[in-house]
């Protein structure tokens, strides 16, 4: 394995060659794995964006590059090589990877985020007027629950594959300490994964509050080292406001509740993020917006979703996906990405997160779901 994943990086400093300059050449063992991975991917019928954009030309131009954290192309692509059923197949082991391996990340970003070009700049943060989104389903016929989440990375720390065990602990302390000062509706408790009973953990997962364990896409990306160290969940008493610590991203900030009142869910998220941002500095990039481990989450990092039953439309899953994609929506299963729908409940959310404001990302989901409900009623 190349890169920082297997090495201690205690002071969070870029690694240097003996001449004091950042090393650029990749070792023979990593190059061999890269070649084998490239052949495996290109010889497969994978539908991933990684396969689509990792041409021989791009591969050759990137295979010898390293970030100053020591991350290689292998660290970026190994999840998609190992999991040929990936939709995307690539992660950034550290923020610098987005520039060093831009020849690969840029076209994937453009494809996923609806044409966000390498010359485009993500707009400044704008939550808009939080009082203007309504209830998607006041009669409660279709929408089971509504959730809006965003991701944040703590400034000064690399992403999962480059974090040391002591950094995980330090980050957990920082996050739980900061969240403990929240008040009112946001007041809650931090529960570390370390020491949590398996029953409690499974119940939280089954109720859609907690991230799952053993995600093979994250594992292959080297994002689950030292598990469960540094991982945890904070939530208020009603579990309408939650924060995940050190799963895929450093932080996932979540607002959710039963029913279709997107306005209330969104308002709660915005007030929580504003409070947390006063206390913790987050990594932000001039062009890419807020920085995240997966390129699908860059920019606003916002995924606004409903758990929804659309029995007539969903009778033909392909048709549901076609109609959803017309409104720039993504369909997931009941337990999230890479899962199946249970009891006819689908998770439908805005797909793109870049090149538009936070408000517009949520509005895209609102408008699209309103259309899907209209279609369902007409069938
Ligand atoms: P993400 O955190 O990227 O949004 P997942 O797709 O893994 O990722 O979903 C995380 C969890 O959130 C899953 O348990 C999923 O069922 C739950 N979830 C997503 N949207 C909703 C929703 N609208 N209502 C209830 N639970 C939801
Ligand atoms: C995949 O490529 O399927 C996983 N690595 C997850 C990618 C993130 N998914 C998404 O569509 N937002």
Short mmCIF file of C-alpha atoms and ligand atoms in Angstrom, two decimals:
data_model
loop_
_atom_site.label_atom_id
_atom_site.label_comp_id
_atom_site.label_asym_id
_atom_site.label_seq_id
_atom_site.Cartn_x
_atom_site.Cartn_y
_atom_site.Cartn_z
CA UNK A 1 0.00 0.00 0.00
CA UNK A 2 1.36 3.40 -0.88
CA UNK A 3 0.85 6.63 0.94
CA UNK A 4 0.35 7.70 4.47
CA UNK A 5 -2.10 4.98 5.42
CA UNK A 6 0.39 2.60 6.92
CA UNK A 7 2.72 5.15 8.42
CA UNK A 8 2.54 7.17 11.57
CA UNK A 9 2.18 10.81 10.83
CA UNK A 10 2.25 12.07 14.36
CA UNK A 11 2.84 15.73 13.79
CA UNK A 12 0.58 15.92 10.78
CA UNK A 13 3.50 17.17 8.71
CA UNK A 14 4.14 16.40 5.07
CA UNK A 15 6.77 13.69 4.62
CA UNK A 16 10.08 14.78 3.14
CA UNK A 17 12.84 13.15 1.11
CA UNK A 18 16.43 13.18 2.42
CA UNK A 19 17.12 16.42 0.56
CA UNK A 20 14.33 18.14 2.50
CA UNK A 21 11.98 18.29 -0.49
CA UNK A 22 8.68 16.44 -0.70
CA UNK A 23 9.23 13.00 -2.23
CA UNK A 24 7.65 12.53 -5.67
CA UNK A 25 8.63 9.06 -6.92
CA UNK A 26 6.45 6.12 -6.10
CA UNK A 27 8.05 2.84 -4.93
CA UNK A 28 8.14 -0.26 -7.15
CA UNK A 29 5.68 -2.29 -5.03
CA UNK A 30 3.07 0.47 -5.23
CA UNK A 31 3.61 0.86 -8.97
CA UNK A 32 3.10 -2.85 -9.41
CA UNK A 33 -0.18 -2.73 -7.46
CA UNK A 34 -1.25 0.27 -9.48
CA UNK A 35 -0.64 -1.53 -12.79
CA UNK A 36 -2.50 -4.63 -11.55
CA UNK A 37 -5.37 -2.46 -10.32
CA UNK A 38 -5.56 -0.59 -13.61
CA UNK A 39 -5.72 -3.84 -15.61
CA UNK A 40 -8.34 -5.31 -13.25
CA UNK A 41 -10.51 -2.21 -13.52
CA UNK A 42 -10.25 -1.76 -17.27
CA UNK A 43 -10.80 -5.48 -17.87
CA UNK A 44 -13.98 -5.41 -15.78
CA UNK A 45 -17.53 -4.35 -16.57
CA UNK A 46 -17.50 -1.82 -13.70
CA UNK A 47 -19.88 1.11 -14.27
CA UNK A 48 -17.92 3.41 -11.95
CA UNK A 49 -16.88 6.94 -12.82
CA UNK A 50 -13.37 5.82 -11.90
CA UNK A 51 -13.29 3.30 -14.71
CA UNK A 52 -14.77 5.83 -17.11
CA UNK A 53 -12.15 8.52 -16.48
CA UNK A 54 -9.01 6.56 -15.57
CA UNK A 55 -7.71 6.28 -19.12
CA UNK A 56 -4.23 4.93 -19.81
CA UNK A 57 -3.10 8.47 -20.47
CA UNK A 58 -4.41 9.82 -17.17
CA UNK A 59 -3.06 6.76 -15.33
CA UNK A 60 0.43 7.18 -16.77
CA UNK A 61 0.53 10.84 -15.98
CA UNK A 62 -0.51 10.30 -12.32
CA UNK A 63 1.02 6.97 -11.31
CA UNK A 64 4.30 8.47 -10.13
CA UNK A 65 2.83 11.37 -8.21
CA UNK A 66 2.61 11.77 -4.45
CA UNK A 67 1.09 14.40 -2.20
CA UNK A 68 3.24 15.88 0.53
CA UNK A 69 1.43 13.52 2.92
CA UNK A 70 2.84 10.65 0.84
CA UNK A 71 -0.51 9.67 -0.70
CA UNK A 72 -0.39 8.04 -4.14
CA UNK A 73 -2.85 7.34 -6.91
CA UNK A 74 -3.30 3.90 -5.31
CA UNK A 75 -4.68 5.50 -2.16
CA UNK A 76 -7.23 7.35 -4.28
CA UNK A 77 -8.42 4.45 -6.43
CA UNK A 78 -8.06 1.32 -4.30
CA UNK A 79 -11.70 1.36 -3.12
CA UNK A 80 -13.01 1.42 -6.68
CA UNK A 81 -10.53 -1.24 -7.77
CA UNK A 82 -11.49 -3.55 -4.93
CA UNK A 83 -15.23 -2.81 -5.23
CA UNK A 84 -16.04 -2.97 -8.91
CA UNK A 85 -19.71 -2.22 -8.14
CA UNK A 86 -18.75 1.28 -6.93
CA UNK A 87 -20.74 4.11 -8.45
CA UNK A 88 -17.84 6.51 -8.12
CA UNK A 89 -14.83 4.52 -6.88
CA UNK A 90 -12.47 7.24 -5.72
CA UNK A 91 -11.62 9.03 -2.46
CA UNK A 92 -9.14 11.78 -1.60
CA UNK A 93 -6.77 10.53 1.12
CA UNK A 94 -5.85 14.13 1.89
CA UNK A 95 -7.04 17.53 0.65
CA UNK A 96 -3.98 18.01 -1.53
CA UNK A 97 -5.00 14.95 -3.61
CA UNK A 98 -7.70 17.05 -5.26
CA UNK A 99 -4.93 19.15 -6.86
CA UNK A 100 -2.16 16.55 -7.33
CA UNK A 101 -4.55 14.07 -8.96
CA UNK A 102 -6.79 16.71 -10.53
CA UNK A 103 -6.59 15.09 -13.98
CA UNK A 104 -8.67 12.26 -12.53
CA UNK A 105 -10.74 14.07 -9.88
CA UNK A 106 -11.85 16.96 -12.11
CA UNK A 107 -13.74 14.95 -14.76
CA UNK A 108 -15.32 12.76 -12.05
CA UNK A 109 -16.45 15.89 -10.18
CA UNK A 110 -17.81 17.35 -13.43
CA UNK A 111 -19.74 14.19 -14.22
CA UNK A 112 -21.19 13.71 -10.73
CA UNK A 113 -22.02 17.36 -9.97
CA UNK A 114 -23.92 18.13 -13.14
CA UNK A 115 -21.22 19.74 -15.21
CA UNK A 116 -19.16 21.53 -12.55
CA UNK A 117 -16.07 22.26 -14.68
CA UNK A 118 -12.45 22.50 -13.59
CA UNK A 119 -12.65 26.20 -14.40
CA UNK A 120 -15.81 26.66 -12.27
CA UNK A 121 -15.78 28.03 -8.75
CA UNK A 122 -18.16 26.83 -6.08
CA UNK A 123 -20.30 29.76 -4.80
CA UNK A 124 -19.93 31.13 -1.28
CA UNK A 125 -21.96 29.52 1.48
CA UNK A 126 -25.57 30.70 1.46
CA UNK A 127 -28.27 29.01 3.52
CA UNK A 128 -30.90 31.37 2.06
CA UNK A 129 -34.18 32.19 3.73
CA UNK A 130 -34.87 29.22 6.00
CA UNK A 131 -38.52 30.22 6.34
CA UNK A 132 -39.38 29.63 2.71
CA UNK A 133 -39.38 25.82 2.45
CA UNK A 134 -42.62 24.17 3.42
CA UNK A 135 -43.94 20.77 4.33
CA UNK A 136 -43.59 18.30 1.43
CA UNK A 137 -46.49 16.12 2.49
CA UNK A 138 -48.80 17.78 5.04
CA UNK A 139 -51.34 14.93 4.83
CA UNK A 140 -48.63 12.35 5.60
CA UNK A 141 -49.47 10.11 2.65
CA UNK A 142 -46.03 9.59 1.12
CA UNK A 143 -43.14 10.95 3.17
CA UNK A 144 -42.09 8.83 6.15
CA UNK A 145 -39.26 11.08 7.32
CA UNK A 146 -37.03 13.95 6.25
CA UNK A 147 -33.29 14.43 6.82
CA UNK A 148 -30.71 17.03 5.83
CA UNK A 149 -27.02 16.46 6.50
CA UNK A 150 -23.77 18.18 5.72
CA UNK A 151 -20.15 17.16 6.16
CA UNK A 152 -17.25 19.11 7.62
CA UNK A 153 -13.51 18.51 7.97
CA UNK A 154 -11.55 19.92 10.88
CA UNK A 155 -8.90 22.36 9.73
CA UNK A 156 -5.39 21.06 10.33
CA UNK A 157 -6.22 17.36 10.06
CA UNK A 158 -5.93 15.13 6.98
CA UNK A 159 -8.69 12.69 5.99
CA UNK A 160 -9.15 9.17 7.41
CA UNK A 161 -6.35 7.28 5.61
CA UNK A 162 -3.72 9.69 6.93
CA UNK A 163 -4.95 10.08 10.53
CA UNK A 164 -2.99 8.58 13.41
CA UNK A 165 -4.65 6.92 16.37
CA UNK A 166 -3.74 9.83 18.61
CA UNK A 167 -5.23 12.30 16.15
CA UNK A 168 -8.50 10.33 16.20
CA UNK A 169 -8.61 10.62 19.99
CA UNK A 170 -7.69 14.29 19.93
CA UNK A 171 -10.42 15.02 17.37
CA UNK A 172 -13.05 13.12 19.32
CA UNK A 173 -12.16 15.12 22.45
CA UNK A 174 -12.35 18.36 20.53
CA UNK A 175 -15.69 17.51 18.93
CA UNK A 176 -17.39 16.12 22.05
CA UNK A 177 -16.10 19.04 24.13
CA UNK A 178 -17.42 21.59 21.67
CA UNK A 179 -20.80 19.94 21.24
CA UNK A 180 -21.30 19.78 24.99
CA UNK A 181 -21.72 23.56 25.00
CA UNK A 182 -24.76 23.51 22.68
CA UNK A 183 -28.02 24.63 24.21
CA UNK A 184 -31.78 24.53 23.74
CA UNK A 185 -33.04 22.07 21.14
CA UNK A 186 -29.45 21.20 20.20
CA UNK A 187 -28.47 20.18 23.72
CA UNK A 188 -27.47 16.55 23.86
CA UNK A 189 -24.91 13.90 24.75
CA UNK A 190 -21.89 12.47 22.96
CA UNK A 191 -21.75 8.66 22.86
CA UNK A 192 -18.36 7.22 21.84
CA UNK A 193 -18.50 4.05 19.77
CA UNK A 194 -15.80 2.66 22.03
CA UNK A 195 -17.65 1.00 24.88
CA UNK A 196 -21.10 1.24 23.28
CA UNK A 197 -22.98 -2.07 23.57
CA UNK A 198 -23.61 -3.94 20.32
CA UNK A 199 -27.38 -3.80 21.03
CA UNK A 200 -27.41 -0.03 21.42
CA UNK A 201 -25.26 0.39 18.32
CA UNK A 202 -27.50 -1.88 16.24
CA UNK A 203 -30.67 -0.17 17.47
CA UNK A 204 -29.27 3.24 16.49
CA UNK A 205 -28.37 1.86 13.05
CA UNK A 206 -31.77 0.20 12.58
CA UNK A 207 -33.50 3.47 13.51
CA UNK A 208 -31.41 5.31 10.87
CA UNK A 209 -29.55 7.46 13.38
CA UNK A 210 -26.07 5.93 13.28
CA UNK A 211 -23.63 5.04 10.49
CA UNK A 212 -23.21 1.37 9.72
CA UNK A 213 -20.11 -0.62 10.60
CA UNK A 214 -17.82 -2.36 8.15
CA UNK A 215 -18.66 -0.41 4.98
CA UNK A 216 -16.53 -2.24 2.38
CA UNK A 217 -16.07 0.91 0.25
CA UNK A 218 -14.63 2.83 3.19
CA UNK A 219 -12.61 -0.14 4.43
CA UNK A 220 -10.90 -0.56 1.07
CA UNK A 221 -10.15 3.16 1.06
CA UNK A 222 -8.29 2.72 4.36
CA UNK A 223 -10.84 4.84 6.18
CA UNK A 224 -11.62 2.44 9.04
CA UNK A 225 -8.22 2.16 10.73
CA UNK A 226 -8.23 2.06 14.56
CA UNK A 227 -12.02 1.54 14.53
CA UNK A 228 -13.87 2.28 16.86
CA UNK A 229 -11.31 4.73 18.26
CA UNK A 230 -12.34 8.34 17.75
CA UNK A 231 -15.73 7.43 16.32
CA UNK A 232 -18.96 8.42 18.00
CA UNK A 233 -22.35 10.03 17.79
CA UNK A 234 -23.83 13.07 19.50
CA UNK A 235 -27.57 13.54 19.64
CA UNK A 236 -30.25 15.55 21.39
CA UNK A 237 -32.89 13.78 23.41
CA UNK A 238 -35.41 13.51 20.57
CA UNK A 239 -32.74 12.40 18.08
CA UNK A 240 -33.71 15.20 15.73
CA UNK A 241 -30.22 16.69 15.80
CA UNK A 242 -27.20 14.41 15.48
CA UNK A 243 -23.50 14.64 14.74
CA UNK A 244 -21.36 11.73 13.54
CA UNK A 245 -17.71 11.90 14.49
CA UNK A 246 -14.97 10.40 12.30
CA UNK A 247 -16.94 8.01 10.16
CA UNK A 248 -16.43 8.90 6.47
CA UNK A 249 -15.85 12.57 7.24
CA UNK A 250 -14.56 14.21 10.40
CA UNK A 251 -18.07 15.50 11.06
CA UNK A 252 -21.48 14.79 9.65
CA UNK A 253 -24.04 17.24 10.99
CA UNK A 254 -27.59 15.92 10.70
CA UNK A 255 -31.13 17.17 11.29
CA UNK A 256 -34.02 14.71 10.86
CA UNK A 257 -37.55 13.98 11.97
CA UNK A 258 -40.62 11.97 11.04
CA UNK A 259 -42.93 13.42 8.36
CA UNK A 260 -42.29 15.87 5.57
CA UNK A 261 -41.64 19.18 7.30
CA UNK A 262 -38.48 20.07 5.43
CA UNK A 263 -38.62 23.66 6.64
CA UNK A 264 -38.31 22.67 10.27
CA UNK A 265 -35.59 20.12 9.54
CA UNK A 266 -33.58 22.60 7.47
CA UNK A 267 -33.95 25.42 9.98
CA UNK A 268 -32.60 23.20 12.75
CA UNK A 269 -29.62 22.15 10.63
CA UNK A 270 -28.74 25.73 9.71
CA UNK A 271 -28.86 26.93 13.29
CA UNK A 272 -26.73 23.97 14.42
CA UNK A 273 -24.08 24.47 11.74
CA UNK A 274 -23.91 28.19 12.50
CA UNK A 275 -23.36 27.44 16.20
CA UNK A 276 -20.72 24.78 15.56
CA UNK A 277 -18.88 26.95 13.03
CA UNK A 278 -18.42 29.61 15.71
CA UNK A 279 -16.45 27.09 17.73
CA UNK A 280 -14.52 24.88 15.28
CA UNK A 281 -12.60 26.02 12.18
CA UNK A 282 -13.38 23.88 9.10
CA UNK A 283 -11.39 23.16 5.91
CA UNK A 284 -12.66 25.19 3.01
CA UNK A 285 -11.25 25.47 -0.52
CA UNK A 286 -11.61 28.52 -2.67
CA UNK A 287 -12.77 26.56 -5.72
CA UNK A 288 -14.15 23.32 -4.26
CA UNK A 289 -16.06 24.67 -1.26
CA UNK A 290 -16.08 22.60 1.93
CA UNK A 291 -13.61 19.72 1.71
CA UNK A 292 -14.65 16.12 2.18
CA UNK A 293 -13.14 12.66 1.78
CA UNK A 294 -15.39 11.69 -1.15
CA UNK A 295 -15.58 14.00 -4.18
CA UNK A 296 -19.36 13.48 -4.32
CA UNK A 297 -19.70 15.46 -1.11
CA UNK A 298 -17.62 18.56 -1.93
CA UNK A 299 -19.07 22.07 -2.19
CA UNK A 300 -22.14 22.46 -0.02
CA UNK A 301 -21.74 18.87 1.27
CA UNK A 302 -25.52 18.93 1.63
CA UNK A 303 -27.65 15.84 1.13
CA UNK A 304 -31.33 16.52 1.74
CA UNK A 305 -33.41 13.36 1.64
CA UNK A 306 -36.82 11.94 2.27
CA UNK A 307 -37.77 8.40 3.11
CA UNK A 308 -40.73 8.07 0.81
CA UNK A 309 -43.28 5.52 -0.42
CA UNK A 310 -44.26 5.89 -4.05
CA UNK A 311 -45.77 2.46 -4.75
CA UNK A 312 -47.07 3.18 -8.24
CA UNK A 313 -43.95 4.91 -9.52
CA UNK A 314 -41.68 2.40 -7.81
CA UNK A 315 -43.47 -0.58 -9.33
CA UNK A 316 -40.84 -0.15 -12.02
CA UNK A 317 -37.56 0.69 -10.24
CA UNK A 318 -35.90 1.69 -13.49
CA UNK A 319 -38.70 4.13 -14.20
CA UNK A 320 -38.43 5.60 -10.69
CA UNK A 321 -34.71 6.18 -11.20
CA UNK A 322 -35.28 7.71 -14.61
CA UNK A 323 -37.89 10.15 -13.34
CA UNK A 324 -35.80 10.97 -10.26
CA UNK A 325 -32.73 11.71 -12.33
CA UNK A 326 -34.75 14.08 -14.51
CA UNK A 327 -35.08 16.22 -11.37
CA UNK A 328 -31.41 15.68 -10.44
CA UNK A 329 -32.37 13.34 -7.64
CA UNK A 330 -30.65 10.15 -6.49
CA UNK A 331 -32.50 7.04 -5.26
CA UNK A 332 -31.04 4.95 -2.43
CA UNK A 333 -32.36 2.03 -0.38
CA UNK A 334 -33.90 2.33 3.08
CA UNK A 335 -30.65 1.81 4.96
CA UNK A 336 -28.73 4.23 2.80
CA UNK A 337 -26.30 3.92 0.00
CA UNK A 338 -25.80 0.44 -1.51
CA UNK A 339 -28.85 -1.00 0.27
CA UNK A 340 -32.25 -2.16 -0.95
CA UNK A 341 -35.66 -0.60 -0.33
CA UNK A 342 -37.50 -2.25 2.57
CA UNK A 343 -41.30 -2.13 2.70
CA UNK A 344 -41.37 0.12 -0.37
CA UNK A 345 -39.45 2.91 1.39
CA UNK A 346 -36.91 4.71 -0.79
CA UNK A 347 -34.35 7.33 0.22
CA UNK A 348 -34.49 10.08 -2.41
CA UNK A 349 -32.15 13.07 -2.23
CA UNK A 350 -30.47 15.82 -4.21
CA UNK A 351 -27.57 14.28 -6.13
CA UNK A 352 -25.26 17.22 -6.79
CA UNK A 353 -23.76 19.27 -3.99
CA UNK A 354 -21.40 21.55 -5.94
CA UNK A 355 -21.86 24.62 -8.07
CA UNK A 356 -25.01 25.73 -6.27
CA UNK A 357 -25.77 27.19 -2.84
CA UNK A 358 -26.85 25.23 0.21
CA UNK A 359 -30.35 26.63 -0.16
CA UNK A 360 -30.54 25.65 -3.82
CA UNK A 361 -29.31 22.11 -3.10
CA UNK A 362 -32.15 21.63 -0.62
CA UNK A 363 -34.64 23.37 -2.92
CA UNK A 364 -33.63 20.98 -5.69
CA UNK A 365 -34.77 18.09 -3.50
CA UNK A 366 -37.93 19.96 -2.45
CA UNK A 367 -39.02 20.75 -6.01
CA UNK A 368 -38.11 17.30 -7.33
CA UNK A 369 -39.99 15.44 -4.59
CA UNK A 370 -43.02 17.69 -5.10
CA UNK A 371 -42.99 16.62 -8.77
CA UNK A 372 -42.59 12.92 -7.92
CA UNK A 373 -45.57 13.13 -5.55
CA UNK A 374 -47.59 14.86 -8.29
CA UNK A 375 -46.72 12.05 -10.73
CA UNK A 376 -47.55 9.36 -8.15
CA UNK A 377 -50.96 10.96 -7.57
CA UNK A 378 -51.64 11.01 -11.32
CA UNK A 379 -50.95 7.31 -11.83
P1 LIG B 1 -25.27 9.84 4.27
O1 LIG B 1 -24.87 10.02 5.65
O2 LIG B 1 -24.27 10.09 3.26
O3 LIG B 1 -26.47 10.65 3.99
P2 LIG B 1 -26.29 7.02 4.01
O4 LIG B 1 -26.90 6.88 2.66
O5 LIG B 1 -25.34 5.99 4.46
O6 LIG B 1 -25.52 8.34 4.06
O7 LIG B 1 -27.45 7.17 5.08
C1 LIG B 1 -27.15 7.24 6.43
C2 LIG B 1 -28.36 6.87 7.28
O8 LIG B 1 -29.34 7.89 7.20
C3 LIG B 1 -29.05 5.58 6.86
O9 LIG B 1 -29.42 4.86 8.00
C4 LIG B 1 -30.26 6.08 6.16
O10 LIG B 1 -31.34 5.18 6.22
C5 LIG B 1 -30.59 7.31 6.96
N1 LIG B 1 -31.44 8.25 6.25
C6 LIG B 1 -31.17 8.94 5.13
N2 LIG B 1 -32.20 9.72 4.76
C7 LIG B 1 -33.17 9.52 5.69
C8 LIG B 1 -34.47 10.05 5.89
N3 LIG B 1 -35.00 10.95 5.06
N4 LIG B 1 -35.17 9.61 6.96
C9 LIG B 1 -34.65 8.70 7.81
N5 LIG B 1 -33.42 8.19 7.69
C10 LIG B 1 -32.69 8.59 6.65
C1 LIG B 2 -19.10 4.28 -4.51
O1 LIG B 2 -18.29 4.68 -5.33
O2 LIG B 2 -20.13 3.70 -4.80
C2 LIG B 2 -18.79 4.53 -3.04
N1 LIG B 2 -17.40 4.84 -2.92
C3 LIG B 2 -19.63 5.69 -2.50
C4 LIG B 2 -19.61 6.94 -3.32
C5 LIG B 2 -20.46 8.08 -2.79
N2 LIG B 2 -21.74 7.98 -3.31
C6 LIG B 2 -22.56 8.88 -3.85
O3 LIG B 2 -23.20 8.61 -4.85
N3 LIG B 2 -22.74 10.03 -3.21
#
